[in-house]
Coordinates of C-alpha atoms in Angstrom, one line a residue:
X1 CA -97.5 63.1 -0.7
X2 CA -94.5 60.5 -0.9
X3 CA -92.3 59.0 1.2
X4 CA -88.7 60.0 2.5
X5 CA -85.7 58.1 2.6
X6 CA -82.8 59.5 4.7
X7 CA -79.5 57.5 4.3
X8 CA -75.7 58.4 5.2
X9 CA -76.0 58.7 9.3
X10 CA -73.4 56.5 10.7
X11 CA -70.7 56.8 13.8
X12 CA -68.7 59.6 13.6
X13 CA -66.0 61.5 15.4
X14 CA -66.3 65.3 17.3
X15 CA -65.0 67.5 14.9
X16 CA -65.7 65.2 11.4
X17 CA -68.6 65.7 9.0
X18 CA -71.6 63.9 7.4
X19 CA -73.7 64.5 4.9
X20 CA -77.1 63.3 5.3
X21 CA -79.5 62.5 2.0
X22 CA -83.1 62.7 1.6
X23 CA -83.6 60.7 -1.4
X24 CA -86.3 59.9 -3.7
X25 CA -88.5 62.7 -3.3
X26 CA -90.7 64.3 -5.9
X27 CA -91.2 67.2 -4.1
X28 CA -88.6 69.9 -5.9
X29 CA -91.3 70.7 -8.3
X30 CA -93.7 73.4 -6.7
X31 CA -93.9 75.2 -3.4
X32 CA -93.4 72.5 -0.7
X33 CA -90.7 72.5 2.7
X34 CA -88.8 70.2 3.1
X35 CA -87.0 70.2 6.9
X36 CA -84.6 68.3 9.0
X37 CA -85.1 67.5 12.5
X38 CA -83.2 65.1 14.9
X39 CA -84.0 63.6 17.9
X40 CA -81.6 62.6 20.6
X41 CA -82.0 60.5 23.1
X42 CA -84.6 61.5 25.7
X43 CA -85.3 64.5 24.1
X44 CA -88.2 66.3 22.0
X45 CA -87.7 66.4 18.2
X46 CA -86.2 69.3 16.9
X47 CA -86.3 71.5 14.0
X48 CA -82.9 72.1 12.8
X49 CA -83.5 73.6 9.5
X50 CA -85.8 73.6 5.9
X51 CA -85.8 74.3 2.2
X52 CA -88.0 76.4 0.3
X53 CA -88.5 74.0 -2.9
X54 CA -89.7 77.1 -4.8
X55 CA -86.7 78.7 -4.6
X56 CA -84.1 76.7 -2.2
X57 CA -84.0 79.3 0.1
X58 CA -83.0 77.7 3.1
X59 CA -83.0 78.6 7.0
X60 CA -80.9 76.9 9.7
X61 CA -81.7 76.6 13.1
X62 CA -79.4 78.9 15.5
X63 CA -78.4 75.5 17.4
X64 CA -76.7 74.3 14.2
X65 CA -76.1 77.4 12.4
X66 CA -72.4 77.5 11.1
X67 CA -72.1 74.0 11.1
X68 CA -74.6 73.2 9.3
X69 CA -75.4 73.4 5.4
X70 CA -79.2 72.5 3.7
X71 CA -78.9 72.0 -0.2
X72 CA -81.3 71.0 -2.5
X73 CA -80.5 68.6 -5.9
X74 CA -83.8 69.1 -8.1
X75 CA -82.4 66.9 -10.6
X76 CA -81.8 64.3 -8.4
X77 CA -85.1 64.9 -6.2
X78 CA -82.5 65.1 -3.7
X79 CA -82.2 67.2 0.0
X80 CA -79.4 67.3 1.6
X81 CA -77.7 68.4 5.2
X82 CA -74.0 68.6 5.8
X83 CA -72.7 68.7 8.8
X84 CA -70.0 69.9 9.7
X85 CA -67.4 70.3 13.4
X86 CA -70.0 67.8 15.0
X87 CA -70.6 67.2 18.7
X88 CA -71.5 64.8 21.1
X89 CA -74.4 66.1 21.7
X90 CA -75.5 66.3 17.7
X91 CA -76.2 62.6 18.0
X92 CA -79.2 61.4 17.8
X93 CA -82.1 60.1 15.0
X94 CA -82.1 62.8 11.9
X95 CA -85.5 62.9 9.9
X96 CA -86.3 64.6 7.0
X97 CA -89.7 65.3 6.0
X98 CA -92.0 67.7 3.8
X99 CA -94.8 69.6 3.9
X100 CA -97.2 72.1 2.2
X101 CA -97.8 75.7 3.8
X102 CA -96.1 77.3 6.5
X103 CA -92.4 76.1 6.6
X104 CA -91.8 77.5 10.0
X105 CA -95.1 75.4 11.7
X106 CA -94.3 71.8 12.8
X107 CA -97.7 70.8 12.0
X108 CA -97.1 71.9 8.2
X109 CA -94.6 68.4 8.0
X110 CA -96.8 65.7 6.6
X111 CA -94.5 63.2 5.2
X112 CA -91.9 62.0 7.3
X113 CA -88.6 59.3 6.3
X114 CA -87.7 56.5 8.5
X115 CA -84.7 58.5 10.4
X116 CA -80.7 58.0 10.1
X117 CA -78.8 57.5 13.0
X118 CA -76.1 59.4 13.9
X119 CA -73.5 59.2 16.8
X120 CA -70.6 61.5 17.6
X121 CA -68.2 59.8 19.6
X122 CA -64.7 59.6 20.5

């Protein structure tokens, strides 16, 4: 597997948006999950969501649900998360990575990008 490169976290205020991109991935072809999870400060990494590559089927995490949006852009080997109405407490370090088998295992994520910062602050 490759490696992940998320860009577009940056300082933000409650209530604005973002759109995160996990870029140069070769990983739309076949059956592989490709997930987000964050990281805030002091706190366990968490799922917040994945893509089916197969079929972009897509599942959010309840935390985020409504707010958040997962997308796929197979031509541009592409995944991406909008987020949308954030909060405070979405801050934290947002990772994408991907993985072969069960999407819904932790263990399943192989390949993980460097993380994009993002703060929600007034």
């Amino acid at each position: 597997q490759g490696q992940l490169v998320e860009s577009g976290g940056g300082l933000v205020q409650p209530g604005g948006s973002l759109r995160l991109s996990c870029a140069d991935s070769p990983y739309t072809i076949g059956t592989y999950c490709l997930g987000w999870f964050r990281q805030a400060a002091g706190k366990e990494r968490e799922w917040i969501g994945n893509s089916l590559t197969l079929n972009g089927r897509t599942t959010i995490a309840d935390s985020v649900q409504g707010r958040f949006t997962i997308s796929q852009d197979n031509a541009k080997n592409t995944l991406y998360l909008q987020m949308n109405g954030l909060k405070p407490e979405d801050s934290g370090v947002y990772y994408c990575a991907v993985g072969s088998g069960n999407c819904f295992s932790r263990a399943t994520y192989k390949t993980w990008g460097q993380g994009t910062q993002v703060t929600v602050s007034s």
